[in-house]
Coordinates of C-alpha atoms in Angstrom, one line a residue:
Chain A
M1 CA -37.3 -45.8 1.8
A2 CA -35.0 -43.0 0.6
D3 CA -32.1 -41.9 2.7
L4 CA -32.7 -38.6 4.6
A5 CA -30.5 -35.8 3.4
M6 CA -31.8 -33.1 5.6
R7 CA -34.6 -32.5 8.2
A8 CA -36.1 -29.2 9.0
T9 CA -38.2 -29.0 12.2
E10 CA -40.6 -26.3 13.3
L11 CA -38.6 -23.5 11.7
V12 CA -39.7 -20.0 12.5
K13 CA -38.1 -16.8 11.3
W14 CA -39.2 -13.3 11.7
F15 CA -37.6 -9.9 10.8
G16 CA -37.9 -6.7 12.8
E17 CA -39.5 -6.1 16.2
G18 CA -42.7 -4.6 17.5
D19 CA -45.0 -3.2 14.9
A20 CA -42.4 -3.8 12.2
K21 CA -42.2 -7.5 13.0
T22 CA -42.8 -9.6 9.9
V23 CA -42.9 -13.4 10.3
A24 CA -41.5 -14.9 7.1
V25 CA -41.5 -18.6 8.1
R26 CA -44.0 -20.1 10.5
G27 CA -43.3 -23.5 12.0
V28 CA -42.1 -25.2 8.8
S29 CA -41.1 -28.9 9.1
F30 CA -40.1 -31.1 6.2
D31 CA -37.6 -33.7 5.1
A32 CA -35.5 -33.7 2.0
N33 CA -34.2 -37.0 0.7
F34 CA -31.2 -38.1 -1.3
G35 CA -32.0 -38.9 -4.9
E36 CA -34.9 -36.5 -5.1
M37 CA -35.5 -33.2 -6.7
L38 CA -37.6 -31.2 -4.2
Y39 CA -39.3 -28.0 -5.4
I40 CA -40.4 -25.3 -3.0
V41 CA -43.0 -23.3 -4.7
G42 CA -45.3 -20.4 -3.8
P43 CA -46.1 -16.8 -4.6
S44 CA -43.7 -14.0 -3.9
G45 CA -43.4 -13.2 -0.2
S46 CA -44.4 -16.7 0.8
G47 CA -41.1 -17.3 2.6
K48 CA -39.4 -19.6 0.1
T49 CA -36.1 -17.8 -0.1
T50 CA -36.0 -17.3 3.7
L51 CA -36.6 -21.0 4.1
L52 CA -33.9 -21.8 1.6
S53 CA -31.4 -19.6 3.4
I54 CA -32.2 -21.2 6.7
I55 CA -31.8 -24.8 5.5
S56 CA -28.5 -23.9 3.7
G57 CA -26.9 -22.5 6.8
I58 CA -27.0 -18.9 5.7
L59 CA -29.8 -17.4 7.8
R60 CA -30.2 -18.3 11.5
P61 CA -33.8 -19.2 12.4
N62 CA -35.4 -17.8 15.5
E63 CA -36.8 -21.2 16.3
G64 CA -36.5 -24.7 15.1
T65 CA -33.7 -27.0 13.9
V66 CA -32.1 -28.1 10.6
S67 CA -30.5 -31.5 11.0
V68 CA -28.0 -33.0 8.6
E69 CA -26.7 -36.4 9.7
D70 CA -28.4 -35.9 13.0
E71 CA -26.5 -32.7 13.7
D72 CA -28.3 -29.4 14.0
I73 CA -26.3 -27.1 11.8
W74 CA -27.5 -24.1 13.8
N75 CA -25.5 -25.4 16.8
M76 CA -22.4 -24.9 14.7
K77 CA -20.0 -22.0 15.1
S78 CA -19.7 -19.6 12.2
D79 CA -16.5 -21.2 10.8
Q80 CA -18.0 -24.6 11.1
L81 CA -21.1 -23.3 9.2
A82 CA -18.8 -21.9 6.5
E83 CA -17.2 -25.4 6.2
F84 CA -20.7 -27.0 6.1
R85 CA -21.7 -24.7 3.3
L86 CA -18.5 -25.3 1.4
N87 CA -18.5 -29.1 1.7
R88 CA -22.1 -30.1 1.9
V89 CA -24.1 -27.5 0.1
G90 CA -23.8 -26.2 -3.5
F91 CA -25.5 -23.0 -4.5
V92 CA -26.9 -21.8 -7.8
F93 CA -28.0 -18.3 -7.3
Q94 CA -30.7 -16.6 -9.3
D95 CA -28.3 -14.1 -10.8
Y96 CA -25.5 -16.7 -10.9
H97 CA -23.0 -14.3 -9.2
L98 CA -20.1 -15.3 -11.4
F99 CA -17.0 -13.2 -11.2
P100 CA -16.7 -11.3 -14.4
R101 CA -12.9 -10.6 -13.8
L102 CA -12.1 -14.4 -13.7
T103 CA -12.3 -16.9 -16.5
T104 CA -15.0 -19.5 -16.6
V105 CA -12.8 -22.2 -15.3
E106 CA -11.5 -20.0 -12.5
N107 CA -15.1 -19.3 -11.5
V108 CA -15.8 -23.0 -11.3
A109 CA -12.6 -23.6 -9.3
I110 CA -13.5 -21.2 -6.5
P111 CA -15.0 -23.8 -4.1
L112 CA -12.0 -26.1 -4.7
I113 CA -9.6 -23.2 -4.0
L114 CA -11.6 -22.4 -0.8
K115 CA -11.0 -26.0 0.1
R116 CA -7.3 -25.3 -0.1
L117 CA -6.7 -27.4 -3.2
D118 CA -3.6 -26.5 -5.2
W119 CA -4.3 -23.9 -7.9
N120 CA -3.3 -26.1 -10.9
K121 CA -5.2 -29.1 -9.5
S122 CA -8.2 -26.9 -8.9
M123 CA -8.1 -25.8 -12.5
D124 CA -7.8 -29.4 -13.7
E125 CA -10.7 -30.5 -11.6
A126 CA -12.8 -27.5 -12.6
M127 CA -12.2 -28.3 -16.2
G128 CA -13.7 -31.7 -15.6
F129 CA -16.8 -30.1 -14.1
L130 CA -17.0 -27.8 -17.1
E131 CA -16.9 -30.9 -19.3
I132 CA -19.9 -32.3 -17.4
V133 CA -21.9 -29.2 -18.2
G134 CA -20.6 -29.1 -21.8
L135 CA -18.6 -25.9 -21.6
K136 CA -15.1 -27.2 -21.7
D137 CA -14.4 -25.2 -24.8
R138 CA -15.5 -22.0 -23.0
A139 CA -13.1 -22.5 -20.1
R140 CA -10.8 -19.5 -20.8
L141 CA -13.5 -17.0 -21.6
P142 CA -14.8 -14.6 -19.0
P143 CA -18.5 -15.3 -18.0
V144 CA -19.7 -12.1 -19.6
K145 CA -18.9 -13.6 -23.0
L146 CA -21.3 -16.5 -22.4
S147 CA -25.1 -16.6 -23.0
G148 CA -27.5 -16.7 -20.1
G149 CA -28.0 -20.5 -20.4
E150 CA -24.2 -21.0 -20.5
Q151 CA -23.7 -18.8 -17.4
Q152 CA -26.3 -20.9 -15.6
R153 CA -24.4 -24.0 -16.5
V154 CA -21.2 -22.5 -15.3
A155 CA -23.0 -21.7 -12.0
I156 CA -24.1 -25.3 -11.8
A157 CA -20.5 -26.5 -12.5
R158 CA -19.3 -24.3 -9.7
A159 CA -22.1 -25.6 -7.4
I160 CA -21.1 -29.2 -7.9
A161 CA -17.4 -28.6 -7.9
S162 CA -17.1 -29.2 -4.1
R163 CA -19.1 -32.4 -4.6
P164 CA -21.9 -31.4 -2.2
D165 CA -24.7 -33.7 -1.3
I166 CA -27.3 -31.0 -1.2
L167 CA -27.7 -28.7 -4.2
I168 CA -29.8 -25.5 -3.8
F169 CA -31.2 -23.6 -6.8
D170 CA -32.8 -20.3 -6.3
E171 CA -35.2 -19.5 -9.1
P172 CA -32.9 -21.2 -11.7
T173 CA -35.1 -20.2 -14.7
A174 CA -35.9 -16.7 -13.7
S175 CA -33.3 -15.2 -16.0
L176 CA -33.7 -17.6 -18.9
D177 CA -36.3 -18.0 -21.6
G178 CA -38.7 -20.9 -21.4
D179 CA -36.9 -23.4 -23.6
T180 CA -33.5 -22.7 -22.1
G181 CA -34.9 -23.0 -18.6
R182 CA -36.4 -26.3 -19.3
R183 CA -33.3 -27.6 -20.9
I184 CA -31.2 -26.6 -17.9
V185 CA -33.5 -28.3 -15.4
D186 CA -33.7 -31.3 -17.6
F187 CA -29.9 -31.4 -17.8
V188 CA -29.7 -31.1 -14.0
K189 CA -32.2 -33.9 -13.5
K190 CA -30.4 -36.3 -15.9
N191 CA -26.7 -35.4 -15.1
I192 CA -26.4 -33.8 -11.7
L193 CA -29.0 -35.6 -9.6
N194 CA -28.0 -39.0 -8.3
E195 CA -28.9 -41.2 -5.4
K196 CA -26.3 -39.5 -3.1
R197 CA -27.5 -36.1 -3.9
C198 CA -30.6 -34.0 -3.0
I199 CA -31.6 -31.1 -5.1
I200 CA -33.8 -28.4 -3.7
I201 CA -35.2 -25.8 -6.1
V202 CA -37.1 -22.7 -5.2
T203 CA -39.2 -21.6 -8.1
H204 CA -42.5 -20.3 -9.2
D205 CA -42.0 -21.2 -12.8
S206 CA -44.7 -23.8 -13.4
R207 CA -43.1 -24.8 -16.8
I208 CA -40.4 -26.8 -15.0
F209 CA -42.7 -28.5 -12.5
E210 CA -42.7 -31.6 -14.6
Y211 CA -39.1 -32.4 -13.4
A212 CA -40.0 -32.3 -9.7
D213 CA -40.0 -35.5 -7.6
R214 CA -41.9 -33.6 -4.9
I215 CA -43.4 -30.2 -4.7
M216 CA -43.7 -28.4 -1.4
K217 CA -46.2 -25.6 -1.6
M218 CA -45.7 -22.5 0.7
E219 CA -47.9 -19.6 1.4
D220 CA -47.6 -16.9 4.0
G221 CA -44.6 -18.6 5.6
R222 CA -46.4 -22.0 6.0
I223 CA -46.4 -25.2 4.1
T224 CA -49.7 -25.6 2.5
G225 CA -49.2 -29.0 1.1
F226 CA -47.0 -31.5 -0.7
E227 CA -47.5 -32.9 -4.2
Q228 CA -45.9 -35.8 -5.8
G229 CA -44.2 -34.4 -8.9
V230 CA -44.5 -35.7 -12.4
G231 CA -40.9 -36.6 -12.5
H232 CA -41.2 -38.9 -9.5
E233 CA -40.3 -42.4 -10.2
E234 CA -41.3 -45.2 -7.8
Chain B
M1 CA -4.3 -19.6 1.2
R2 CA -2.2 -18.9 -1.9
G3 CA -5.1 -19.8 -4.1
I4 CA -7.4 -17.4 -2.4
L5 CA -4.8 -14.6 -2.6
K6 CA -4.4 -15.5 -6.3
I7 CA -8.1 -15.0 -6.8
A8 CA -7.9 -11.7 -4.9
Y9 CA -5.0 -10.7 -7.2
K10 CA -6.9 -11.6 -10.4
L11 CA -10.0 -9.8 -9.2
L12 CA -7.9 -6.7 -8.6
V13 CA -5.6 -6.5 -11.6
N14 CA -8.2 -7.8 -14.1
D15 CA -10.3 -4.7 -13.3
K16 CA -7.8 -2.6 -15.2
G17 CA -9.5 0.7 -14.9
K18 CA -9.9 0.6 -11.1
F19 CA -6.5 -0.9 -10.6
A20 CA -4.9 1.8 -12.7
A21 CA -6.8 4.5 -10.8
L22 CA -5.7 2.9 -7.5
L23 CA -2.1 2.7 -8.6
M24 CA -2.1 6.2 -9.9
G25 CA -3.5 7.6 -6.6
I26 CA -0.8 5.9 -4.5
T27 CA 2.0 6.5 -7.0
F28 CA 1.1 10.2 -7.1
A29 CA 0.9 10.4 -3.3
V30 CA 4.2 8.6 -2.8
F31 CA 5.8 10.7 -5.5
L32 CA 4.7 13.9 -3.9
M33 CA 5.7 12.8 -0.4
V34 CA 9.1 11.6 -1.5
M35 CA 9.8 14.7 -3.6
M36 CA 8.8 17.0 -0.7
T37 CA 10.8 15.2 1.9
S38 CA 13.8 14.6 -0.5
M39 CA 14.0 18.3 -1.3
F40 CA 13.9 19.0 2.4
A41 CA 16.5 16.4 3.1
G42 CA 18.6 17.9 0.3
I43 CA 18.3 21.4 1.7
L44 CA 19.2 20.2 5.2
H45 CA 22.1 18.3 4.0
R46 CA 23.5 21.2 2.0
S47 CA 22.9 23.6 4.8
S48 CA 25.6 21.7 6.7
A49 CA 28.0 21.4 3.7
T50 CA 30.8 23.3 5.4
V51 CA 30.6 21.1 8.5
L52 CA 30.6 17.9 6.5
N53 CA 33.3 19.0 4.2
I54 CA 35.7 20.3 6.8
G55 CA 35.0 17.2 9.0
A56 CA 36.3 18.5 12.3
K57 CA 35.1 16.6 15.3
V58 CA 34.3 19.6 17.6
W59 CA 33.3 23.1 16.5
V60 CA 33.5 26.1 18.8
M61 CA 31.3 29.1 18.0
D62 CA 29.3 31.9 19.4
P63 CA 26.1 30.4 21.0
A64 CA 24.0 32.6 18.7
V65 CA 25.3 30.9 15.6
N66 CA 22.7 28.8 14.0
T67 CA 24.3 27.6 10.8
P68 CA 27.9 27.4 9.4
A69 CA 26.9 30.1 6.9
N70 CA 26.2 32.8 9.6
S71 CA 29.2 32.9 11.8
I72 CA 29.9 35.4 14.5
P73 CA 33.7 36.1 14.7
M74 CA 35.3 35.4 18.0
P75 CA 38.3 37.2 19.6
D76 CA 41.7 35.6 19.3
Y77 CA 42.0 34.9 23.0
V78 CA 39.2 32.2 22.7
L79 CA 41.5 30.2 20.4
D80 CA 44.3 30.4 23.0
A81 CA 41.9 29.5 25.8
V82 CA 40.5 26.5 23.9
R83 CA 44.0 25.3 23.1
S84 CA 44.7 25.3 26.8
I85 CA 41.7 23.1 27.7
N86 CA 42.6 19.7 29.0
G87 CA 41.6 17.0 26.5
V88 CA 42.2 19.1 23.4
R89 CA 44.9 17.6 21.2
Y90 CA 44.9 20.7 19.0
A91 CA 42.6 23.5 18.0
V92 CA 42.8 25.7 14.9
P93 CA 40.9 28.7 13.6
L94 CA 38.7 28.6 10.6
Y95 CA 37.7 31.5 8.5
S96 CA 34.3 31.3 6.7
G97 CA 33.0 34.3 4.8
G98 CA 31.6 35.6 1.6
A99 CA 33.4 37.6 -1.0
L100 CA 33.0 39.0 -4.5
V101 CA 35.4 37.9 -7.2
K102 CA 35.9 39.4 -10.5
L103 CA 36.5 36.9 -13.3
R104 CA 38.8 37.4 -16.3
S105 CA 35.6 38.0 -18.3
G106 CA 34.8 41.0 -16.1
V107 CA 31.9 39.3 -14.5
Y108 CA 31.5 39.5 -10.7
Q109 CA 30.6 36.4 -8.8
S110 CA 29.8 35.8 -5.2
V111 CA 31.9 33.1 -3.5
T112 CA 32.3 31.5 -0.1
V113 CA 35.9 31.6 1.1
I114 CA 37.1 29.1 3.6
G115 CA 40.4 30.0 5.3
L116 CA 42.2 27.0 6.6
D117 CA 44.7 27.2 9.5
D118 CA 48.0 28.1 7.9
S119 CA 50.2 25.6 9.8
S120 CA 48.0 22.5 9.7
L121 CA 45.5 23.1 6.8
Y122 CA 43.1 21.2 9.0
G123 CA 39.9 20.5 7.1
R124 CA 41.6 20.7 3.7
P125 CA 39.6 19.2 0.8
E126 CA 40.7 16.3 -1.4
L127 CA 42.4 17.7 -4.5
I128 CA 41.7 16.2 -7.9
E129 CA 44.1 18.6 -9.6
G130 CA 47.2 20.3 -8.2
Q131 CA 49.1 19.9 -4.9
I132 CA 47.8 21.1 -1.6
E133 CA 51.2 22.6 -0.7
D134 CA 50.7 25.1 -3.5
I135 CA 48.1 26.8 -1.3
Y136 CA 51.0 28.5 0.3
A137 CA 52.0 30.1 -3.0
E138 CA 51.4 33.7 -3.6
N139 CA 47.6 34.6 -4.1
A140 CA 46.8 30.9 -4.1
F141 CA 43.3 29.6 -3.9
V142 CA 41.8 26.1 -4.3
V143 CA 38.5 25.9 -6.1
V144 CA 35.9 23.3 -5.3
K145 CA 34.5 21.4 -8.3
D146 CA 30.9 21.2 -7.3
A147 CA 27.6 22.2 -8.9
E148 CA 28.6 25.8 -8.7
F149 CA 32.0 25.4 -10.3
R150 CA 30.9 26.6 -13.8
K151 CA 29.9 29.9 -12.3
L152 CA 33.6 30.7 -12.0
G153 CA 33.9 30.0 -15.8
N154 CA 35.1 26.4 -15.3
P155 CA 38.5 27.5 -14.0
R156 CA 41.7 25.5 -14.4
V157 CA 44.9 25.4 -12.4
G158 CA 46.5 28.8 -13.3
T159 CA 43.2 30.6 -13.9
E160 CA 43.4 34.1 -12.4
F161 CA 40.8 36.3 -10.9
E162 CA 40.5 39.3 -8.6
V163 CA 39.2 39.3 -5.1
N164 CA 38.8 42.7 -3.4
D165 CA 41.5 44.2 -5.7
H166 CA 43.9 41.3 -4.9
R167 CA 45.1 38.9 -7.5
G168 CA 43.9 35.4 -7.0
V169 CA 45.2 32.2 -8.7
I170 CA 43.7 28.8 -8.8
V171 CA 46.4 26.3 -7.7
G172 CA 44.2 23.3 -7.2
I173 CA 40.8 21.8 -7.9
A174 CA 39.2 20.0 -5.1
R175 CA 36.4 17.6 -4.6
V176 CA 34.1 17.8 -1.5
T177 CA 31.3 15.6 -0.3
T178 CA 28.5 18.2 -0.4
S179 CA 27.8 21.3 -2.4
G180 CA 26.6 24.4 -0.5
L181 CA 23.0 25.4 -0.2
F182 CA 23.2 29.0 -1.5
G183 CA 24.4 28.4 -5.0
V184 CA 27.8 30.1 -4.8
P185 CA 31.2 28.5 -5.6
T186 CA 33.6 27.8 -2.8
L187 CA 37.3 28.8 -2.6
Y188 CA 39.8 27.5 -0.1
T189 CA 42.8 29.4 1.0
T190 CA 44.9 29.9 4.1
F191 CA 43.4 31.6 7.1
N192 CA 45.9 34.5 7.0
R193 CA 45.4 35.1 3.3
A194 CA 41.6 35.0 3.8
I195 CA 41.6 37.7 6.5
S196 CA 44.0 39.9 4.7
Y197 CA 42.3 39.7 1.3
I198 CA 38.7 39.9 2.4
P199 CA 37.3 42.9 4.3
S200 CA 36.9 41.7 7.9
T201 CA 35.5 42.7 11.2
R202 CA 37.7 43.3 14.3
F203 CA 37.6 39.6 15.2
T204 CA 38.3 37.1 12.4
T205 CA 37.9 33.6 13.8
A206 CA 34.6 32.3 12.5
F207 CA 34.9 28.9 14.1
I208 CA 37.5 27.0 16.1
L209 CA 38.0 23.4 15.1
I210 CA 39.1 21.0 17.8
E211 CA 40.7 17.6 17.6
P212 CA 40.0 16.1 21.0
K213 CA 42.5 13.6 22.5
S214 CA 39.6 11.1 22.9
N215 CA 35.9 10.9 22.5
E216 CA 35.6 10.8 26.3
A217 CA 37.2 14.2 26.5
V218 CA 34.4 15.8 24.5
P219 CA 31.9 16.4 27.3
S220 CA 34.6 18.1 29.4
I221 CA 35.7 20.2 26.5
K222 CA 32.1 21.3 25.9
A223 CA 31.7 22.3 29.5
Q224 CA 34.9 24.3 29.6
V225 CA 34.1 26.1 26.4
K226 CA 30.7 26.9 27.8
A227 CA 32.4 28.4 30.8
L228 CA 34.2 30.7 28.4
G229 CA 30.8 31.9 27.2
Y230 CA 31.0 30.0 23.9
E231 CA 29.5 26.8 22.6
A232 CA 31.3 23.6 21.5
L233 CA 29.3 21.2 19.4
T234 CA 30.3 17.9 17.9
K235 CA 30.0 17.6 14.2
D236 CA 26.6 15.8 14.5
E237 CA 25.3 18.3 17.0
F238 CA 26.2 21.2 14.7
I239 CA 24.5 19.5 11.8
Q240 CA 21.4 18.9 14.0
K241 CA 21.4 22.5 15.1
T242 CA 21.6 23.7 11.5
S243 CA 18.8 21.3 10.6
N244 CA 16.7 22.5 13.5
F245 CA 17.2 26.1 12.4
Y246 CA 15.9 25.4 8.9
K247 CA 13.1 23.2 10.2
Y248 CA 11.7 25.3 12.9
Q249 CA 12.9 28.9 12.4
T250 CA 12.7 29.5 8.7
G251 CA 9.2 28.2 7.7
V252 CA 10.8 25.7 5.3
G253 CA 10.0 22.8 7.6
T254 CA 6.4 23.9 8.1
N255 CA 5.8 24.4 4.4
V256 CA 7.3 21.0 3.6
L257 CA 5.3 19.4 6.3
I258 CA 2.1 21.0 5.0
M259 CA 2.8 19.9 1.4
T260 CA 3.6 16.3 2.6
V261 CA 0.3 16.2 4.6
I262 CA -1.5 17.4 1.5
S263 CA 0.2 14.8 -0.6
F264 CA -0.8 12.1 1.9
I265 CA -4.5 13.3 2.0
V266 CA -4.6 13.5 -1.8
G267 CA -3.3 9.9 -2.1
L268 CA -5.5 8.7 0.7
S269 CA -8.6 10.3 -0.9
I270 CA -7.9 8.9 -4.4
S271 CA -6.9 5.4 -3.4
G272 CA -9.4 5.2 -0.4
Q273 CA -12.3 6.2 -2.6
T274 CA -11.3 4.0 -5.5
F275 CA -10.7 1.0 -3.3
Y276 CA -14.1 1.6 -1.6
T277 CA -15.8 1.8 -5.0
F278 CA -14.0 -1.4 -6.0
I279 CA -15.2 -3.1 -2.8
L280 CA -18.8 -1.8 -3.4
E281 CA -18.8 -3.1 -6.9
N282 CA -17.7 -6.5 -5.8
L283 CA -19.8 -6.6 -2.6
E284 CA -22.3 -9.1 -4.0
K285 CA -19.5 -11.3 -5.2
F286 CA -17.9 -11.2 -1.7
G287 CA -21.4 -12.1 -0.4
A288 CA -21.6 -15.0 -2.9
L289 CA -18.1 -16.2 -1.7
K290 CA -19.4 -16.1 1.9
A291 CA -22.5 -18.1 0.9
I292 CA -20.3 -20.6 -0.9
G293 CA -18.3 -21.2 2.2
A294 CA -15.5 -18.6 2.4
K295 CA -14.8 -17.7 6.0
G296 CA -14.8 -14.1 7.2
K297 CA -11.0 -14.1 7.8
E298 CA -10.4 -15.4 4.3
L299 CA -12.3 -12.4 2.9
V300 CA -10.3 -10.1 5.2
Y301 CA -7.0 -11.6 3.9
M302 CA -8.2 -11.1 0.3
I303 CA -9.0 -7.4 0.9
L304 CA -5.8 -6.8 2.9
F305 CA -3.8 -8.5 0.1
Q306 CA -5.4 -6.3 -2.5
A307 CA -4.8 -3.1 -0.5
T308 CA -1.2 -4.1 0.3
F309 CA -0.4 -5.2 -3.2
T310 CA -1.7 -2.0 -4.7
S311 CA 0.0 0.1 -2.1
L312 CA 3.4 -1.6 -2.5
A313 CA 3.2 -1.4 -6.3
G314 CA 2.3 2.3 -6.0
Y315 CA 5.1 2.8 -3.5
G316 CA 7.6 1.3 -5.9
L317 CA 6.3 3.3 -8.8
G318 CA 6.2 6.5 -6.8
I319 CA 9.8 6.0 -5.6
G320 CA 10.9 5.2 -9.1
L321 CA 9.2 8.3 -10.5
A322 CA 10.7 10.5 -7.8
S323 CA 14.2 9.0 -8.4
L324 CA 13.9 9.5 -12.1
L325 CA 12.8 13.1 -11.7
I326 CA 15.6 13.9 -9.3
T327 CA 18.1 12.3 -11.6
V328 CA 16.8 14.2 -14.6
A329 CA 16.6 17.5 -12.6
R330 CA 20.2 17.0 -11.5
L331 CA 21.3 16.5 -15.1
R332 CA 19.7 19.7 -16.1
L333 CA 20.3 21.7 -12.8
P334 CA 23.5 20.5 -11.1
S335 CA 22.7 22.5 -8.0
Y336 CA 19.3 20.9 -7.6
A337 CA 19.0 20.1 -3.9
A338 CA 17.0 16.9 -3.4
M339 CA 18.2 13.8 -1.8
I340 CA 16.3 10.5 -1.2
T341 CA 17.3 9.1 2.2
F342 CA 16.3 6.0 4.0
V343 CA 14.3 8.2 6.3
N344 CA 12.3 9.6 3.4
L345 CA 11.7 6.1 2.1
G346 CA 10.7 4.8 5.5
F347 CA 8.4 7.8 6.0
A348 CA 6.7 7.3 2.7
F349 CA 6.5 3.5 3.3
V350 CA 4.7 4.1 6.7
M351 CA 2.4 6.6 5.0
V352 CA 1.6 4.1 2.3
L353 CA 0.9 1.5 4.9
V354 CA -1.5 3.9 6.6
I355 CA -3.2 4.5 3.3
A356 CA -3.5 0.7 2.7
G357 CA -4.7 0.2 6.3
I358 CA -7.4 2.8 6.1
S359 CA -8.5 1.7 2.6
S360 CA -8.7 -1.9 3.6
Y361 CA -10.4 -1.1 6.9
I362 CA -13.3 0.5 5.0
G363 CA -13.4 -2.5 2.7
V364 CA -13.2 -5.1 5.4
R365 CA -16.0 -3.4 7.4
K366 CA -18.2 -3.4 4.4
V367 CA -17.5 -7.0 3.4
L368 CA -17.9 -8.4 6.9
R369 CA -21.2 -6.8 7.2
I370 CA -22.6 -8.2 3.9
E371 CA -25.0 -11.1 4.7
P372 CA -25.1 -14.0 2.2
F373 CA -28.8 -13.9 2.7
D374 CA -28.8 -10.6 0.8
I375 CA -27.5 -12.5 -2.2
F376 CA -30.6 -14.7 -2.2
R377 CA -32.9 -11.8 -1.8
G378 CA -31.2 -10.1 -4.8

């Protein structure tokens, strides 16, 4: 049995009040395990992004718990939550959100600097992560000089820089062409995923479903089912 | 924390356009504020030139006198009465008045004539040419080598001129701490020569200069002079009174204040708006930092650092620019009255901190309100 990375229990999230109240997540419970690549899929407005934000410690749910190592992250104070996100979760945003005024290596080093690592040491370590994603030679360039696929890899390097055990990808292929998107996910599966790391990907791009270990389907804020992915290995 | 501030620094300075606009706004504001207040300080300083140059500890005058340039002559008995006050070591008369001199070239030039007490020459200036004793010679005058010196045709020892149909001879060239405000050269002579050469009113003593026996005696001297119906002021009090006159009764102070406030508002508008735009453009990035794990206070430090760094850099540039302009202006116009004082610098510094504070407050509010969830939503 795989080790449990995170457990979400009866999560409920709504926005607005009265007539304007919209329920985005309705009683969602699931586990995510180390060593697996879990996809959360569903049509627009199904609550995927809201769920992703709740489980990553960004958006407080109205009901339910998110447990990591038996601790409900939503019992943490805001600074503890920030520490949790910094040390345990790595984010790859849909639009990457790289800093255009910093060099590529400085972008990757941001989580290390936030962890109070010395500047030079942060840069050295960040260079190592850039090497993992194959962009060491692009280290001194600003991200705007890189292609979409390269920027995605820089975002991945930044996400893994703090050595998190949960990696969260929000629509990783949305800004990429089909081939590049597949290559990126393939790269992540082969080089970033390991038995001490859990990767959760929100997507509606069926072209990358083949890399999933498990696919969690959502609709109208509810889980409508789980599928064993093609990429699952017993 | 240094690493986070370094990121803040790079985010700021690598956005060259915005950074230049921010710097320009603050530099311009500081420059204007410092120029305004320096000109004012220069005017105030020069308005008290006679008091500073003579250097007497206590000055007796008519209570209606506001500045050393506008004296109301006092009867001779006042001098005798002051000399008899307990606590006065000695008291001497001072003549201060305007005259018209005719130069050898035939040109007429207004001058200020200071008549020093004949026996003591109390308040005499430091001579850079000639001997002070020569002031007792016939028709002798000492000329002050200040910004207005050239208006007398750059006289030398021995240069002759006419004053009210009397012959005048320069017997010495003096150096004083401060030039006068009104752009006219200054001549020193003895009290008796001054009142005999220059058309005078019935009373001739413009001021009485007192050397008190001790500083403790000053309050009692002031009280006794007041009982005579006159006013005794210490040097600092007289300078303050002169300053107050120019500040509050001439409109100069109000105008300078208005210009300074306008400079402040201009600087605040430019830098505040630019900084706000800078924050807005980076808002998503700050949100991403928050999502990654930056704490609220770390983002606040980043913004405070950016605002403070820009403000201090702009402050330095503004001061530098103002100093440069004043130096150049003085080279071209020796009588240019502007003076950078520590008070000016402190005032501009406080104003810059206010600009930084307001700019960063706007930014901090915006950044603290951004929800990392918005980053996911796009």
